[in-house]
């Protein structure tokens, strides 16, 4: 009984220390300079489900995926309507905090317009589109951890690619 109490006390102190370390790491975090939006190919998108109620198809070009040293996964997201109209965003996800940031938007002519003051916002907020959260769940994040590599993320997206059609 004493051993069990000692073991529980040790485990609790270790977990408290780990959470304290995580809080320090989050407080000291600084975002790296964001590279310019990469070129993308709408014909090579890896498609994933956002919502059955959505009339848009969402996908990312695997060639645009980048995991930086600061833990930000950046990508080009393409939302396409049934008529072929596209909304293209250059974004970043921080899995550890559950946040997303839009850096730039592409015009129909392909010209990127940087967001004036991009800010991190929760993927869990009541936003008009839940594409970032769906992307995170499709393989970009494993709970609060980012995908271990771009290749692993691509593999996860391909595994989930036709999840709405599983019967």
mmCIF file of C-alpha atoms in Angstrom:
data_model
loop_
_atom_site.group_PDB
_atom_site.id
_atom_site.type_symbol
_atom_site.label_atom_id
_atom_site.label_comp_id
_atom_site.label_asym_id
_atom_site.label_seq_id
_atom_site.Cartn_x
_atom_site.Cartn_y
_atom_site.Cartn_z
ATOM 1 C CA UNK A 1 0.000 0.000 0.000
ATOM 2 C CA UNK A 2 2.823 2.389 0.860
ATOM 3 C CA UNK A 3 4.563 1.463 -2.404
ATOM 4 C CA UNK A 4 1.402 2.182 -4.358
ATOM 5 C CA UNK A 5 1.001 5.611 -2.698
ATOM 6 C CA UNK A 6 4.661 6.418 -3.351
ATOM 7 C CA UNK A 7 4.323 5.371 -6.997
ATOM 8 C CA UNK A 8 1.225 7.528 -7.491
ATOM 9 C CA UNK A 9 2.951 10.506 -5.843
ATOM 10 C CA UNK A 10 5.999 10.092 -8.109
ATOM 11 C CA UNK A 11 3.875 9.812 -11.244
ATOM 12 C CA UNK A 12 1.852 12.882 -10.322
ATOM 13 C CA UNK A 13 4.969 14.936 -9.637
ATOM 14 C CA UNK A 14 6.427 13.880 -13.004
ATOM 15 C CA UNK A 15 3.267 14.850 -14.875
ATOM 16 C CA UNK A 16 3.047 18.209 -13.084
ATOM 17 C CA UNK A 17 6.671 18.850 -14.058
ATOM 18 C CA UNK A 18 5.960 17.907 -17.671
ATOM 19 C CA UNK A 19 2.951 20.249 -17.850
ATOM 20 C CA UNK A 20 4.976 23.060 -16.253
ATOM 21 C CA UNK A 21 7.726 22.499 -18.854
ATOM 22 C CA UNK A 22 5.122 22.534 -21.647
ATOM 23 C CA UNK A 23 3.717 25.840 -20.356
ATOM 24 C CA UNK A 24 7.223 27.366 -20.318
ATOM 25 C CA UNK A 25 7.855 26.109 -23.857
ATOM 26 C CA UNK A 26 4.554 27.593 -25.064
ATOM 27 C CA UNK A 27 5.268 30.925 -23.342
ATOM 28 C CA UNK A 28 8.767 31.125 -24.899
ATOM 29 C CA UNK A 29 7.589 30.112 -28.381
ATOM 30 C CA UNK A 30 8.361 32.454 -31.247
ATOM 31 C CA UNK A 31 7.113 32.001 -34.791
ATOM 32 C CA UNK A 32 9.731 31.841 -37.527
ATOM 33 C CA UNK A 33 9.559 34.157 -40.515
ATOM 34 C CA UNK A 34 6.896 32.819 -42.840
ATOM 35 C CA UNK A 35 8.096 32.027 -46.355
ATOM 36 C CA UNK A 36 6.108 33.408 -49.279
ATOM 37 C CA UNK A 37 3.137 31.345 -50.464
ATOM 38 C CA UNK A 38 4.294 28.393 -52.540
ATOM 39 C CA UNK A 39 3.008 27.631 -56.013
ATOM 40 C CA UNK A 40 0.253 25.006 -55.996
ATOM 41 C CA UNK A 41 -1.306 22.617 -58.452
ATOM 42 C CA UNK A 42 -5.088 22.267 -58.073
ATOM 43 C CA UNK A 43 -4.884 19.060 -60.102
ATOM 44 C CA UNK A 44 -2.814 17.312 -57.406
ATOM 45 C CA UNK A 45 -4.928 18.055 -54.341
ATOM 46 C CA UNK A 46 -5.356 15.527 -51.565
ATOM 47 C CA UNK A 47 -9.064 15.835 -50.803
ATOM 48 C CA UNK A 48 -10.552 15.416 -47.316
ATOM 49 C CA UNK A 49 -14.003 15.737 -45.775
ATOM 50 C CA UNK A 50 -14.912 18.863 -43.856
ATOM 51 C CA UNK A 51 -18.648 18.359 -43.463
ATOM 52 C CA UNK A 52 -21.368 16.398 -45.205
ATOM 53 C CA UNK A 53 -23.362 19.626 -45.226
ATOM 54 C CA UNK A 54 -20.636 21.523 -47.097
ATOM 55 C CA UNK A 55 -21.076 22.091 -50.804
ATOM 56 C CA UNK A 56 -17.332 22.765 -51.101
ATOM 57 C CA UNK A 57 -14.582 20.237 -51.737
ATOM 58 C CA UNK A 58 -11.415 20.858 -49.699
ATOM 59 C CA UNK A 59 -7.906 19.751 -50.467
ATOM 60 C CA UNK A 60 -4.227 20.555 -50.055
ATOM 61 C CA UNK A 61 -1.455 20.256 -52.594
ATOM 62 C CA UNK A 62 1.111 17.934 -50.974
ATOM 63 C CA UNK A 63 3.945 19.901 -52.591
ATOM 64 C CA UNK A 64 3.009 22.908 -50.416
ATOM 65 C CA UNK A 65 3.233 21.094 -47.059
ATOM 66 C CA UNK A 66 6.041 22.320 -44.813
ATOM 67 C CA UNK A 67 6.811 21.667 -41.145
ATOM 68 C CA UNK A 68 9.052 24.408 -39.789
ATOM 69 C CA UNK A 69 11.398 24.224 -36.803
ATOM 70 C CA UNK A 70 8.943 26.264 -34.725
ATOM 71 C CA UNK A 71 6.326 23.520 -35.081
ATOM 72 C CA UNK A 72 4.086 25.281 -37.599
ATOM 73 C CA UNK A 73 2.695 23.195 -40.424
ATOM 74 C CA UNK A 74 2.080 25.455 -43.421
ATOM 75 C CA UNK A 75 0.092 24.524 -46.512
ATOM 76 C CA UNK A 76 -2.054 25.802 -49.357
ATOM 77 C CA UNK A 77 -5.742 24.957 -48.850
ATOM 78 C CA UNK A 78 -8.072 24.946 -51.846
ATOM 79 C CA UNK A 79 -11.863 25.008 -51.434
ATOM 80 C CA UNK A 80 -13.709 24.349 -54.685
ATOM 81 C CA UNK A 81 -17.423 24.821 -55.327
ATOM 82 C CA UNK A 82 -19.532 22.608 -57.588
ATOM 83 C CA UNK A 83 -19.323 25.318 -60.257
ATOM 84 C CA UNK A 84 -15.503 25.284 -60.112
ATOM 85 C CA UNK A 85 -14.993 28.560 -58.223
ATOM 86 C CA UNK A 86 -11.996 28.371 -55.885
ATOM 87 C CA UNK A 87 -11.069 29.928 -52.569
ATOM 88 C CA UNK A 88 -7.315 29.443 -52.007
ATOM 89 C CA UNK A 89 -5.619 30.117 -48.668
ATOM 90 C CA UNK A 90 -2.022 29.926 -47.463
ATOM 91 C CA UNK A 91 -2.267 28.898 -43.807
ATOM 92 C CA UNK A 92 -0.395 27.498 -40.858
ATOM 93 C CA UNK A 93 -1.489 25.166 -38.055
ATOM 94 C CA UNK A 94 -0.032 24.846 -34.549
ATOM 95 C CA UNK A 95 -1.196 21.457 -33.335
ATOM 96 C CA UNK A 96 0.177 21.968 -29.814
ATOM 97 C CA UNK A 97 -2.199 24.912 -29.266
ATOM 98 C CA UNK A 98 -4.994 23.930 -31.672
ATOM 99 C CA UNK A 99 -4.626 27.155 -33.644
ATOM 100 C CA UNK A 100 -4.671 28.211 -37.295
ATOM 101 C CA UNK A 101 -3.456 31.355 -39.035
ATOM 102 C CA UNK A 102 -4.217 32.554 -42.559
ATOM 103 C CA UNK A 103 -1.162 34.247 -44.089
ATOM 104 C CA UNK A 104 -2.446 35.017 -47.593
ATOM 105 C CA UNK A 105 -5.324 34.544 -50.029
ATOM 106 C CA UNK A 106 -5.051 33.922 -53.744
ATOM 107 C CA UNK A 107 -7.155 35.820 -56.256
ATOM 108 C CA UNK A 108 -8.813 34.014 -59.201
ATOM 109 C CA UNK A 109 -5.918 35.254 -61.348
ATOM 110 C CA UNK A 110 -3.429 33.526 -59.020
ATOM 111 C CA UNK A 111 -2.021 36.640 -57.339
ATOM 112 C CA UNK A 112 -1.408 36.221 -53.602
ATOM 113 C CA UNK A 113 -2.642 38.949 -51.238
ATOM 114 C CA UNK A 114 -1.051 38.816 -47.790
ATOM 115 C CA UNK A 115 -3.406 39.110 -44.815
ATOM 116 C CA UNK A 116 -2.725 42.538 -43.268
ATOM 117 C CA UNK A 117 -2.414 41.363 -39.666
ATOM 118 C CA UNK A 118 -2.598 37.580 -39.514
ATOM 119 C CA UNK A 119 -3.492 36.253 -36.081
ATOM 120 C CA UNK A 120 -3.582 32.814 -34.527
ATOM 121 C CA UNK A 121 -7.135 31.697 -33.781
ATOM 122 C CA UNK A 122 -8.527 28.542 -32.262
ATOM 123 C CA UNK A 123 -9.559 25.800 -34.674
ATOM 124 C CA UNK A 124 -12.353 25.015 -32.209
ATOM 125 C CA UNK A 125 -13.976 28.470 -32.322
ATOM 126 C CA UNK A 126 -17.298 28.939 -34.058
ATOM 127 C CA UNK A 127 -15.826 29.879 -37.445
ATOM 128 C CA UNK A 128 -17.768 29.858 -40.695
ATOM 129 C CA UNK A 129 -15.486 27.111 -42.017
ATOM 130 C CA UNK A 130 -14.055 24.223 -40.064
ATOM 131 C CA UNK A 131 -11.579 23.226 -42.790
ATOM 132 C CA UNK A 132 -8.491 23.688 -40.572
ATOM 133 C CA UNK A 133 -9.938 21.460 -37.855
ATOM 134 C CA UNK A 134 -10.943 18.841 -40.423
ATOM 135 C CA UNK A 135 -7.435 18.992 -41.936
ATOM 136 C CA UNK A 136 -5.895 18.580 -38.483
ATOM 137 C CA UNK A 137 -8.084 15.540 -37.814
ATOM 138 C CA UNK A 138 -7.389 14.084 -41.269
ATOM 139 C CA UNK A 139 -3.695 13.740 -40.419
ATOM 140 C CA UNK A 140 -2.029 17.109 -39.867
ATOM 141 C CA UNK A 141 -2.208 16.653 -36.095
ATOM 142 C CA UNK A 142 -2.235 13.684 -33.764
ATOM 143 C CA UNK A 143 -4.070 15.304 -30.867
ATOM 144 C CA UNK A 144 -1.665 18.089 -29.791
ATOM 145 C CA UNK A 145 1.303 16.740 -31.761
ATOM 146 C CA UNK A 146 1.964 17.621 -35.363
ATOM 147 C CA UNK A 147 2.432 14.937 -37.962
ATOM 148 C CA UNK A 148 5.892 13.417 -37.551
ATOM 149 C CA UNK A 149 6.831 14.306 -41.126
ATOM 150 C CA UNK A 150 5.367 15.614 -44.355
ATOM 151 C CA UNK A 151 5.516 12.073 -45.766
ATOM 152 C CA UNK A 152 3.533 10.739 -42.789
ATOM 153 C CA UNK A 153 0.949 13.503 -43.219
ATOM 154 C CA UNK A 154 0.570 12.678 -46.911
ATOM 155 C CA UNK A 155 0.154 9.001 -46.020
ATOM 156 C CA UNK A 156 -2.570 9.854 -43.474
ATOM 157 C CA UNK A 157 -4.398 12.096 -45.938
ATOM 158 C CA UNK A 158 -4.347 9.339 -48.553
ATOM 159 C CA UNK A 159 -5.695 6.821 -46.025
ATOM 160 C CA UNK A 160 -8.551 9.185 -45.122
ATOM 161 C CA UNK A 161 -9.044 10.478 -48.637
ATOM 162 C CA UNK A 162 -12.298 8.708 -49.396
ATOM 163 C CA UNK A 163 -13.542 8.275 -45.823
ATOM 164 C CA UNK A 164 -16.997 9.587 -46.682
ATOM 165 C CA UNK A 165 -17.375 6.735 -49.157
ATOM 166 C CA UNK A 166 -16.625 3.900 -46.715
ATOM 167 C CA UNK A 167 -19.625 1.609 -46.594
#
